[in-house]
PDB file of C-alpha atoms in Angstrom:
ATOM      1  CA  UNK Q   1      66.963  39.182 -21.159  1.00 94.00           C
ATOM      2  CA  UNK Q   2      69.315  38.756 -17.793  1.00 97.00           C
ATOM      3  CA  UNK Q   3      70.443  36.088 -16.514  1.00 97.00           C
ATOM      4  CA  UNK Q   4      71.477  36.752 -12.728  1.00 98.00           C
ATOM      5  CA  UNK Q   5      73.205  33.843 -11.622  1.00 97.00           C
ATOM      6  CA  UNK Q   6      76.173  32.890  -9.051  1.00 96.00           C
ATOM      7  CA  UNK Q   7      78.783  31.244 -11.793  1.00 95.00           C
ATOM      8  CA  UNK Q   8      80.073  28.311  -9.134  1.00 94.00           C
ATOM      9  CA  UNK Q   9      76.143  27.241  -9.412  1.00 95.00           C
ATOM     10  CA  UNK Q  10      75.517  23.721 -10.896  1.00 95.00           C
ATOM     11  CA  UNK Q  11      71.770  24.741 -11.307  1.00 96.00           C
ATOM     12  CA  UNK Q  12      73.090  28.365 -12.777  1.00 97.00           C
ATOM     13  CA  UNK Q  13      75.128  26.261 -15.107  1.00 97.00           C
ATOM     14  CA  UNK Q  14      72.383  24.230 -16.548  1.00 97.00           C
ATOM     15  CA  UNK Q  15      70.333  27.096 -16.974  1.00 97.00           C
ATOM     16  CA  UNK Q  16      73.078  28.837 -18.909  1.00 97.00           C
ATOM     17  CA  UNK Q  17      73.384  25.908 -20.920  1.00 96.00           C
ATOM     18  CA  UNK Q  18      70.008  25.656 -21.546  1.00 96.00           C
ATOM     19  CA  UNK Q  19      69.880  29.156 -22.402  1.00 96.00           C
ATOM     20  CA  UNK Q  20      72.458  28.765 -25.015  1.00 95.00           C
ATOM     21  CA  UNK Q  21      70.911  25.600 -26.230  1.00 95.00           C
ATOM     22  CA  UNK Q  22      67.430  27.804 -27.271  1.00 93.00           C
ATOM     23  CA  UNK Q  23      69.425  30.407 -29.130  1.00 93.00           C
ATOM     24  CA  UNK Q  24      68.576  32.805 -26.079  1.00 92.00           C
ATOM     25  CA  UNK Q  25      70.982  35.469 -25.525  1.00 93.00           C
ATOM     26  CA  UNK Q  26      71.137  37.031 -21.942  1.00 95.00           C
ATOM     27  CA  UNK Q  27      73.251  39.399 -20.344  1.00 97.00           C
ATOM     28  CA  UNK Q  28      74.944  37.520 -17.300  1.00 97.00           C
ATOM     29  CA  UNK Q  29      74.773  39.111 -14.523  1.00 98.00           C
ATOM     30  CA  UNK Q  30      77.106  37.504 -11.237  1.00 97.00           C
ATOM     31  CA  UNK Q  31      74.806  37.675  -8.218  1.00 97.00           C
ATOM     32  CA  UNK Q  32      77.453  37.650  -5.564  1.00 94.00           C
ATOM     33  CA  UNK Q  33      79.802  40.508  -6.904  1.00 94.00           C
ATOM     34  CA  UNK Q  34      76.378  42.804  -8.437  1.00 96.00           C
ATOM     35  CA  UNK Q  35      73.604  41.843  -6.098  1.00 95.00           C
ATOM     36  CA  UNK Q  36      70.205  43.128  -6.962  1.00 97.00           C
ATOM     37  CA  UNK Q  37      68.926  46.309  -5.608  1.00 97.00           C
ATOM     38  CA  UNK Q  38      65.580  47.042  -2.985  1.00 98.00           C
ATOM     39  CA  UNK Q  39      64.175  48.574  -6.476  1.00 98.00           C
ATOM     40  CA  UNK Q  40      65.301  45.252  -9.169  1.00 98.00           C
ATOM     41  CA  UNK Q  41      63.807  43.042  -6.231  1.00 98.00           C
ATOM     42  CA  UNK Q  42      60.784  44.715  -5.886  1.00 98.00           C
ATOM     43  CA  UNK Q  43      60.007  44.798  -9.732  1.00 98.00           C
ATOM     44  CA  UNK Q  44      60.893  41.361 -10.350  1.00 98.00           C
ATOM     45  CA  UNK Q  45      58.390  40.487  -7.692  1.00 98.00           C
ATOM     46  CA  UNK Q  46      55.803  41.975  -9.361  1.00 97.00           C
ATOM     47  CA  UNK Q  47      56.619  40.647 -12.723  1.00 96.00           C
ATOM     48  CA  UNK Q  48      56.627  37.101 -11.409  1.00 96.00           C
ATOM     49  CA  UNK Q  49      53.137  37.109  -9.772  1.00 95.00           C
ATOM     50  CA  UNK Q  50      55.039  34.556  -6.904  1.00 97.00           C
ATOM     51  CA  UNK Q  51      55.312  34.922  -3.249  1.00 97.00           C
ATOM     52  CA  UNK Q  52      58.159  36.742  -2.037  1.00 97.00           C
ATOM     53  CA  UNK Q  53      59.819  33.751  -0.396  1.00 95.00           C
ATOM     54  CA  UNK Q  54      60.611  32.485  -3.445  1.00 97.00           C
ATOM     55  CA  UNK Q  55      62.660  34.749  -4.191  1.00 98.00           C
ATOM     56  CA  UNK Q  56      65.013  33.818  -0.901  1.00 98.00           C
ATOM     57  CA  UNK Q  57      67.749  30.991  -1.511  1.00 97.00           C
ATOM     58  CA  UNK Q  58      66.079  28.719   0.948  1.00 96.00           C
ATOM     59  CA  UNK Q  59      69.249  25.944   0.340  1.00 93.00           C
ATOM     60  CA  UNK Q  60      71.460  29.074   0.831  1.00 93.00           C
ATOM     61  CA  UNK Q  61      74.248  28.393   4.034  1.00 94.00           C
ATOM     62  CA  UNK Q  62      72.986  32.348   4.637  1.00 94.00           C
ATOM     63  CA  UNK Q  63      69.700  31.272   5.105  1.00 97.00           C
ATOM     64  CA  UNK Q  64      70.078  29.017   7.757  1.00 96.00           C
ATOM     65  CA  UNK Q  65      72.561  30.914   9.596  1.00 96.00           C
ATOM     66  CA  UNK Q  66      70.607  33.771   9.690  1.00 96.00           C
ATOM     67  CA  UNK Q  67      67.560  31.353  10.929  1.00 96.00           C
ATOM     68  CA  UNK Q  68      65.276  32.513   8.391  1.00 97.00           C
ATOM     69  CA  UNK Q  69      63.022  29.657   8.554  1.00 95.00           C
ATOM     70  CA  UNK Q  70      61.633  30.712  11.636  1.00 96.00           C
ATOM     71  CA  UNK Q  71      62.227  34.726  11.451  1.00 96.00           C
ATOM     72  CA  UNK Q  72      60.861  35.612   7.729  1.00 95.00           C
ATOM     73  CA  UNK Q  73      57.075  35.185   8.775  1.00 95.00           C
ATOM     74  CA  UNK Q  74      57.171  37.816  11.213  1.00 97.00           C
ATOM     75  CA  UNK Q  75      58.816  40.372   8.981  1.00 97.00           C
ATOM     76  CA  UNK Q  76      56.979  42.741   7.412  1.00 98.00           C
ATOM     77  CA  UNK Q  77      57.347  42.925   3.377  1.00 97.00           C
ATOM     78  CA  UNK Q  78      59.528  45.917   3.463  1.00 98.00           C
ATOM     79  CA  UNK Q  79      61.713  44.242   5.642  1.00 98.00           C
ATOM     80  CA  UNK Q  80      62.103  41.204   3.589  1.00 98.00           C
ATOM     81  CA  UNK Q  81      63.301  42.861   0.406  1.00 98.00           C
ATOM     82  CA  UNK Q  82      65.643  45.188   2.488  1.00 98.00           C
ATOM     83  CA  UNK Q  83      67.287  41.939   3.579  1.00 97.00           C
ATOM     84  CA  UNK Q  84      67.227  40.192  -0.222  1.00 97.00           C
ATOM     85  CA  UNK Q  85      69.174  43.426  -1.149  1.00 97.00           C
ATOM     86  CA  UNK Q  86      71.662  42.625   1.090  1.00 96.00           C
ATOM     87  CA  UNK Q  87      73.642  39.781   0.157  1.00 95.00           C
ATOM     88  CA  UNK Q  88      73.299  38.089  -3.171  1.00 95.00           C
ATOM     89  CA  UNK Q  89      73.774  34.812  -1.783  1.00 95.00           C
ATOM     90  CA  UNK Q  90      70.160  35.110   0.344  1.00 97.00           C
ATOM     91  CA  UNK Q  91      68.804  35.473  -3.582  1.00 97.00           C
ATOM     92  CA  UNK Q  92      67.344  32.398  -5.167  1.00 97.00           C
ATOM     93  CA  UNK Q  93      69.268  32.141  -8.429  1.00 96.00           C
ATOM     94  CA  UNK Q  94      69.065  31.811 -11.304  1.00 98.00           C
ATOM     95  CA  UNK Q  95      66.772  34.458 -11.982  1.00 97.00           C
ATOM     96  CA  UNK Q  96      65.757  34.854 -15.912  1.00 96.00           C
ATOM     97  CA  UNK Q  97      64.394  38.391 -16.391  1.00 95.00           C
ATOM     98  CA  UNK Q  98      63.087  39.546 -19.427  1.00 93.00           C
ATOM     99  CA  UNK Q  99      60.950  42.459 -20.207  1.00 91.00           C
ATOM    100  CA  UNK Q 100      57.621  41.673 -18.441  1.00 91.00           C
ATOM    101  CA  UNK Q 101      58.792  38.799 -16.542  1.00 92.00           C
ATOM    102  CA  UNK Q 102      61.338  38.019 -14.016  1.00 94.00           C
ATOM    103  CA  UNK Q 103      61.932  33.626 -12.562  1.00 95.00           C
ATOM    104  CA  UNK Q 104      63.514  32.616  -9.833  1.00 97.00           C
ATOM    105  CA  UNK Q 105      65.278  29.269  -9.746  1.00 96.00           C
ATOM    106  CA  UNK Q 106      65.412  27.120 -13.038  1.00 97.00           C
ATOM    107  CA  UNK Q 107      62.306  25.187 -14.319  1.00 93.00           C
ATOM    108  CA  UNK Q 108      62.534  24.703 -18.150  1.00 91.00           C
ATOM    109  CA  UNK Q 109      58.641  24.255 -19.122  1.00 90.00           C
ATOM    110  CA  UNK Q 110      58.353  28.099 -17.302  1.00 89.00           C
ATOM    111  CA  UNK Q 111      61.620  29.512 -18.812  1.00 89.00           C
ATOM    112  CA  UNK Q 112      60.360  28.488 -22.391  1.00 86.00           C
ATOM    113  CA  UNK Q 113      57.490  30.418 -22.287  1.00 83.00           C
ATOM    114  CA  UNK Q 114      59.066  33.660 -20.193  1.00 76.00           C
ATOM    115  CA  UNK Q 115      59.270  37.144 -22.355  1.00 63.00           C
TER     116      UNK Q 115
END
């Protein structure tokens, strides 16, 4: 499994405690120094079967700078992932990825049952 998280994270850090409280190892992966790639992005979309805004930090200060809100339903899905790949920080994290599933954000009752 990875574990792509931003380490300052309170959510990140209940995850990873979490994590370690199931006996599930993970590679950690930092988010801000080793953001994912156009390529990771577009995979772990398709694992997850969710929309693609989930996968955008919504809470992020990047995302409201950048006035997402009102700009990401006029962008075409090529766009969106080119800007995801970006800057780690636009990423909605944690992200639990294992081999035919990828989560965004932390929700125990879905991480249990992730593979």
């Amino acid at each position: 499994m990875l574990f792509v998280c931003y380490p300052k994270c309170s959510t990140c850090k209940r995850a990873q405690a979490w994590l370690a409280a199931q006996g599930i190892e993970a590679e950690v992966r930092d988010i801000r120094e080793n953001n994912p790639n156009e390529e990771e992005l577009r995979r772990w979309h398709a694992m997850s079967g969710l929309p693609l805004k989930r996968f955008f930090n919504t809470s992020g200060q990047q995302y409201r700078a950048l006035g997402l809100k009102d700009k990401l339903p006029g962008m075409s899905e090529d766009e969106q992932f080119a800007l995801l790949a970006t800057d780690g920080m636009l990423v909605k994290r944690p992200i639990l990825v294992g081999e035919e599933s990828a989560y965004p954000g932390f929700k125990e009752e879905v991480w249990a049952a992730l593979k």
